[in-house]
Tab-separated table of C-alpha atoms in Angstrom:
chain	number	residue	atom	x	y	z
A	14	MET	CA	0.000	0.000	0.000
A	15	LYS	CA	1.363	3.421	-0.970
A	16	LEU	CA	1.425	5.768	2.012
A	17	PRO	CA	-0.087	9.231	1.445
A	18	PHE	CA	2.410	12.041	0.979
A	19	VAL	CA	0.662	14.100	3.679
A	20	LEU	CA	2.524	11.970	6.239
A	21	ALA	CA	5.900	13.149	4.967
A	22	LYS	CA	5.154	16.783	4.203
A	23	ARG	CA	6.982	18.107	7.266
A	24	PHE	CA	10.277	16.585	6.097
A	25	VAL	CA	9.815	16.473	2.301
A	26	ALA	CA	9.038	19.612	0.279
A	27	GLY	CA	6.969	17.890	-2.395
A	28	GLU	CA	6.961	15.128	-4.946
A	29	SER	CA	8.169	17.348	-7.808
A	30	PHE	CA	10.502	20.277	-8.457
A	31	GLU	CA	7.478	22.478	-9.103
A	32	ALA	CA	6.124	21.644	-5.635
A	33	ALA	CA	9.485	22.214	-3.928
A	34	ALA	CA	10.452	25.452	-5.718
A	35	PRO	CA	8.185	27.798	-3.676
A	36	LYS	CA	9.665	26.396	-0.452
A	37	VAL	CA	13.168	27.098	-1.767
A	38	LYS	CA	12.182	30.652	-2.690
A	39	ALA	CA	10.726	31.256	0.783
A	40	LEU	CA	13.942	30.077	2.446
A	41	ASN	CA	16.117	32.142	0.112
A	42	GLU	CA	14.085	35.237	0.981
A	43	LYS	CA	15.055	34.692	4.627
A	44	GLY	CA	18.756	34.648	3.735
A	45	ILE	CA	19.057	30.845	3.795
A	46	GLU	CA	20.596	28.957	0.895
A	47	VAL	CA	19.321	25.537	-0.114
A	48	THR	CA	20.514	22.177	-1.357
A	49	LEU	CA	17.856	20.290	-3.278
A	50	ASP	CA	17.919	16.551	-2.695
A	51	LEU	CA	16.042	14.394	-5.214
A	52	LEU	CA	15.209	11.402	-3.059
A	53	GLY	CA	15.946	7.766	-3.815
A	54	GLU	CA	18.615	5.126	-3.283
A	55	ASN	CA	19.838	1.654	-4.302
A	56	VAL	CA	18.963	1.592	-7.990
A	57	GLU	CA	19.705	-1.897	-9.283
A	58	ASP	CA	19.226	-1.720	-13.061
A	59	ARG	CA	20.886	0.442	-15.683
A	60	GLU	CA	17.693	1.746	-17.239
A	61	MET	CA	16.600	3.231	-13.922
A	62	ALA	CA	20.107	4.576	-13.182
A	63	ASP	CA	20.209	6.254	-16.601
A	64	GLU	CA	16.827	7.790	-15.839
A	65	MET	CA	18.120	9.117	-12.521
A	66	VAL	CA	21.137	10.718	-14.207
A	67	ALA	CA	18.732	12.442	-16.580
A	68	ASN	CA	16.581	13.551	-13.636
A	69	TYR	CA	19.580	15.017	-11.816
A	70	ILE	CA	20.674	16.835	-14.973
A	71	GLY	CA	17.123	18.100	-15.368
A	72	LEU	CA	17.243	19.375	-11.799
A	73	LEU	CA	20.401	21.377	-12.523
A	74	GLU	CA	18.736	22.799	-15.617
A	75	ASN	CA	15.580	23.707	-13.690
A	76	ILE	CA	17.584	25.522	-11.009
A	77	SER	CA	19.463	27.460	-13.689
A	78	THR	CA	16.213	28.762	-15.187
A	79	VAL	CA	15.131	30.402	-11.905
A	80	ASP	CA	17.336	33.480	-11.541
A	81	THR	CA	16.429	34.102	-7.908
A	82	MET	CA	16.974	30.521	-6.695
A	83	GLU	CA	20.033	29.942	-4.508
A	84	SER	CA	20.340	26.158	-4.555
A	85	THR	CA	22.860	23.428	-5.187
A	86	ILE	CA	22.023	19.710	-5.409
A	87	SER	CA	22.810	16.562	-3.429
A	88	ILE	CA	23.036	13.061	-4.905
A	89	LYS	CA	23.430	9.475	-3.776
A	90	LEU	CA	25.845	7.323	-5.753
A	91	THR	CA	23.557	4.289	-5.446
A	92	MET	CA	21.124	6.308	-7.558
A	93	LEU	CA	23.791	6.483	-10.269
A	94	GLY	CA	24.449	2.740	-10.342
A	95	LEU	CA	27.000	2.094	-7.592
A	96	ASP	CA	25.265	-1.221	-6.813
A	97	ILE	CA	25.606	-2.198	-10.475
A	98	ASP	CA	29.210	-1.369	-11.387
A	99	ILE	CA	31.658	1.189	-10.021
A	100	ASP	CA	33.022	2.217	-13.439
A	101	TYR	CA	29.483	2.686	-14.727
A	102	CYS	CA	28.694	4.800	-11.662
A	103	ARG	CA	31.836	6.896	-12.199
A	104	ALA	CA	30.847	7.547	-15.819
A	105	ASN	CA	27.380	8.646	-14.718
A	106	LEU	CA	28.823	10.886	-12.005
A	107	PHE	CA	31.188	12.556	-14.460
A	108	LYS	CA	28.351	13.033	-16.949
A	109	LEU	CA	26.398	14.870	-14.267
A	110	LEU	CA	29.400	16.915	-13.157
A	111	ASN	CA	30.077	18.006	-16.733
A	112	VAL	CA	26.659	19.669	-16.658
A	113	ALA	CA	27.272	21.100	-13.190
A	114	ARG	CA	30.504	22.674	-14.419
A	115	GLU	CA	28.734	24.054	-17.481
A	116	TYR	CA	26.190	25.801	-15.246
A	117	ASP	CA	28.807	26.727	-12.630
A	118	GLN	CA	26.868	24.605	-10.153
A	119	PHE	CA	27.817	22.404	-7.214
A	120	VAL	CA	27.017	18.743	-6.503
A	121	ARG	CA	27.264	17.261	-3.008
A	122	ILE	CA	27.877	13.501	-2.931
A	123	ASP	CA	25.882	12.192	0.010
A	124	MET	CA	27.265	9.472	2.268
A	125	GLU	CA	25.288	6.249	2.548
A	126	GLY	CA	25.687	3.211	4.823
A	127	SER	CA	29.124	1.910	5.772
A	128	ASP	CA	29.127	-0.680	2.972
A	129	TYR	CA	29.511	2.235	0.570
A	130	THR	CA	31.931	4.487	2.454
A	131	GLN	CA	35.160	3.486	0.701
A	132	HIS	CA	33.651	3.491	-2.789
A	133	THR	CA	32.077	6.886	-2.131
A	134	ILE	CA	35.367	8.411	-0.986
A	135	ASP	CA	37.273	6.858	-3.906
A	136	LEU	CA	34.777	8.192	-6.446
A	137	TYR	CA	34.768	11.592	-4.785
A	138	LYS	CA	38.565	11.815	-5.029
A	139	ASP	CA	38.396	10.882	-8.723
A	140	ALA	CA	35.768	13.563	-9.266
A	141	PHE	CA	37.625	16.188	-7.229
A	142	LYS	CA	40.720	15.826	-9.416
A	143	GLU	CA	38.636	16.635	-12.483
A	144	TYR	CA	35.926	18.990	-11.197
A	145	GLY	CA	37.409	20.661	-8.098
A	146	LYS	CA	35.085	23.277	-6.639
A	147	HIS	CA	32.023	21.781	-8.324
A	148	VAL	CA	31.877	18.685	-6.109
A	149	GLY	CA	31.844	17.957	-2.388
A	150	ILE	CA	31.322	15.041	-0.027
A	151	VAL	CA	29.607	14.159	3.254
A	152	ILE	CA	31.526	12.588	6.139
A	153	GLN	CA	29.901	10.989	9.193
A	154	ALA	CA	31.477	11.745	12.574
A	155	TYR	CA	30.364	8.545	14.282
A	156	LEU	CA	32.374	6.167	12.071
A	157	HIS	CA	35.633	4.941	13.607
A	158	ARG	CA	37.370	5.321	10.259
A	159	THR	CA	36.496	9.010	9.953
A	160	LYS	CA	39.660	10.193	11.727
A	161	ASN	CA	41.806	8.921	8.842
A	162	ASP	CA	39.303	9.744	6.102
A	163	LEU	CA	38.939	13.325	7.262
A	164	ALA	CA	42.687	13.853	7.528
A	165	GLU	CA	43.083	12.730	3.920
A	166	LEU	CA	40.182	14.810	2.593
A	167	ALA	CA	41.228	17.896	4.535
A	168	GLY	CA	44.701	17.518	3.073
A	169	LEU	CA	43.137	17.767	-0.380
A	170	GLY	CA	41.225	20.902	0.582
A	171	ALA	CA	37.954	19.075	0.006
A	172	ASP	CA	34.536	20.659	0.496
A	173	VAL	CA	33.236	18.520	3.384
A	174	ARG	CA	29.814	18.398	4.984
A	175	LEU	CA	30.230	16.947	8.473
A	176	CYS	CA	27.242	15.236	10.095
A	177	LYS	CA	26.848	12.879	13.039
A	178	GLY	CA	25.641	9.922	10.951
A	179	ALA	CA	22.184	8.746	9.949
A	180	TYR	CA	22.472	4.967	9.562
A	181	ASP	CA	22.169	2.175	12.121
A	182	GLU	CA	25.755	0.895	12.293
A	183	PRO	CA	27.218	-1.743	14.662
A	184	GLU	CA	29.617	-0.950	17.494
A	185	ASP	CA	32.692	-2.188	15.638
A	186	ILE	CA	32.019	0.333	12.852
A	187	ALA	CA	30.559	3.345	14.616
A	188	LEU	CA	30.456	5.104	17.965
A	189	GLN	CA	27.235	4.398	19.849
A	190	ASP	CA	27.351	6.875	22.742
A	191	MET	CA	26.143	10.388	21.947
A	192	SER	CA	28.729	12.073	24.168
A	193	ALA	CA	31.484	10.241	22.280
A	194	ILE	CA	29.952	11.243	18.934
A	195	ARG	CA	29.804	14.876	20.023
A	196	LYS	CA	33.433	14.749	21.156
A	197	ALA	CA	34.504	13.349	17.777
A	198	PHE	CA	32.383	15.920	15.943
A	199	LYS	CA	34.092	18.806	17.763
A	200	LYS	CA	37.532	17.371	17.003
A	201	TYR	CA	36.691	17.101	13.315
A	202	ILE	CA	35.317	20.641	13.173
A	203	LYS	CA	38.720	21.862	14.369
A	204	VAL	CA	40.454	19.929	11.586
A	205	LEU	CA	38.091	21.236	8.916
A	206	LEU	CA	38.339	24.841	10.082
A	207	ALA	CA	42.120	24.602	10.055
A	208	LYS	CA	42.560	22.898	6.709
A	209	THR	CA	39.547	23.424	4.408
A	210	PRO	CA	38.125	26.578	2.804
A	211	CYS	CA	34.570	26.443	4.159
A	212	PRO	CA	33.463	23.538	6.392
A	213	ARG	CA	29.771	22.645	6.284
A	214	ILE	CA	28.582	21.855	9.800
A	215	ALA	CA	25.404	19.800	9.591
A	216	THR	CA	23.704	19.488	12.962
A	217	HIS	CA	20.538	20.331	14.877
A	218	ASP	CA	22.343	19.837	18.191
A	219	ASP	CA	22.473	23.006	20.312
A	220	GLU	CA	25.604	21.841	22.100
A	221	LEU	CA	27.489	21.522	18.803
A	222	ILE	CA	26.094	24.759	17.388
A	223	ASP	CA	27.006	26.750	20.502
A	224	TRP	CA	30.425	25.108	20.751
A	225	THR	CA	31.193	25.938	17.105
A	226	ARG	CA	30.190	29.563	17.546
A	227	LYS	CA	32.357	29.946	20.668
A	228	TYR	CA	35.333	28.122	19.142
A	229	ALA	CA	35.173	30.332	16.056
A	230	ALA	CA	34.910	33.510	18.123
A	231	ASP	CA	37.769	32.474	20.424
A	232	HIS	CA	40.016	31.795	17.418
A	233	ASN	CA	39.012	34.871	15.383
A	234	ILE	CA	37.355	32.760	12.702
A	235	ARG	CA	34.792	34.835	10.821
A	236	PRO	CA	31.219	33.527	10.437
A	237	SER	CA	31.733	33.642	6.666
A	238	ARG	CA	34.420	30.913	6.946
A	239	PHE	CA	31.952	28.093	7.649
A	240	GLU	CA	28.335	27.159	7.135
A	241	PHE	CA	25.621	25.737	9.378
A	242	GLN	CA	23.352	23.204	7.699
A	243	MET	CA	20.063	21.659	8.792
A	244	LEU	CA	17.288	19.573	7.268
A	245	TYR	CA	13.991	20.834	5.913
A	246	GLY	CA	11.233	20.815	8.519
A	247	LEU	CA	13.555	20.968	11.506
A	248	ARG	CA	14.490	24.108	13.473
A	249	GLN	CA	13.930	26.685	10.758
A	250	GLU	CA	13.610	29.471	13.322
A	251	THR	CA	17.118	28.670	14.549
A	252	MET	CA	18.441	28.910	10.997
A	253	GLU	CA	16.708	32.227	10.447
A	254	GLN	CA	18.322	33.584	13.614
A	255	LEU	CA	21.766	32.340	12.576
A	256	ALA	CA	21.315	33.972	9.162
A	257	ARG	CA	20.374	37.273	10.818
A	258	GLU	CA	23.546	37.037	12.901
A	259	GLY	CA	25.667	36.804	9.755
A	260	TYR	CA	26.375	33.070	9.604
A	261	ASN	CA	26.233	31.142	6.344
A	262	THR	CA	23.160	28.916	6.521
A	263	ARG	CA	21.814	26.174	4.293
A	264	ILE	CA	18.810	23.877	4.503
A	265	TYR	CA	18.673	20.515	2.736
A	266	VAL	CA	15.324	20.346	0.956
A	267	PRO	CA	14.374	16.799	-0.069
A	268	PHE	CA	11.714	16.153	-2.700
A	269	GLY	CA	10.562	13.397	-5.023
A	270	THR	CA	8.287	10.386	-5.144
A	271	MET	CA	10.778	7.990	-3.506
A	272	TRP	CA	10.507	9.627	-0.088
A	273	LEU	CA	9.674	6.633	2.114
A	274	PRO	CA	13.217	5.521	3.213
A	275	TYR	CA	14.177	9.111	4.036
A	276	PHE	CA	10.901	9.623	5.895
A	277	LYS	CA	11.502	6.497	7.981
A	278	ARG	CA	14.979	7.709	9.009
A	279	ARG	CA	13.578	11.041	10.152
A	280	LEU	CA	10.895	9.281	12.217
A	281	MET	CA	13.430	7.069	13.944
A	282	GLU	CA	15.667	9.972	14.951
A	283	ARG	CA	13.349	11.562	17.512
A	284	LYS	CA	10.044	10.550	19.092
A	285	GLU	CA	8.827	14.155	18.616
A	286	ASN	CA	8.905	13.573	14.863
A	287	ILE	CA	6.553	10.608	15.224
A	288	TRP	CA	4.077	12.647	17.299
A	289	PHE	CA	4.131	15.432	14.735
A	290	VAL	CA	3.244	13.071	11.910
A	291	LEU	CA	0.495	11.400	13.935
A	292	SER	CA	-0.999	14.790	14.736
A	293	THR	CA	-1.364	15.594	11.032
A	294	LEU	CA	-3.729	12.651	10.623
A	295	PHE	CA	-6.323	14.422	12.771
A	296	LYS	CA	-6.099	17.838	11.144
A	297	LYS	CA	-8.650	18.878	8.572
């Protein structure tokens, strides 16, 4: 049974670009930039992967036609055929990045579960050599391997989006205790601020937001040297306040028909999200 989209509307901006575009405009008007995320993952046949490449290219073209829209895009490599063949996925990624470069746009390669971490980093490094400022990557603070991965990427001057981590990983792969994850996150922020042009700090956690602000102020790091990022539907008032205070801000705005896996992850993160969705069932 297909679940009604009304359940996901807090976290997903719509099922089409046309539905999401007004939400992007409203955020831009408040001084917040956007990354559009066409939802989906784990494509297993080439016809569908080819279609997704075309959809991503179409998204870049749509953004370019709206002069007032401040938005980049985010992709998942499993949408481009990573489960099928890594060389095929690389070719699809480069095809997309050729268009991004043509439009002077930026593509963020999202990080998926730990089974994909090494392939994602390898493909990012290949892409970075060719496309430089037009491509970035996401790194998850809770993975044990992140210490080494981040050191390597920072050494390249990579554009890194640091998040806690969204997937259910076992203890031998990822930190489980939130205090330990926060400690790692703070350590990695220091590395990124020291060695990369503009770290992207993706968190809704007040402790991490306040710590970053204080650390930057104590070390004379201007607000323009980094960016706070959050997800659509979560803590927009906080982002508006940060934007008013002069910080770079960006909200990830997911859209598309394949919203169910993303929606499930958001529900599992906090019980408040579940209550919000349940409450919408009783509204007229």
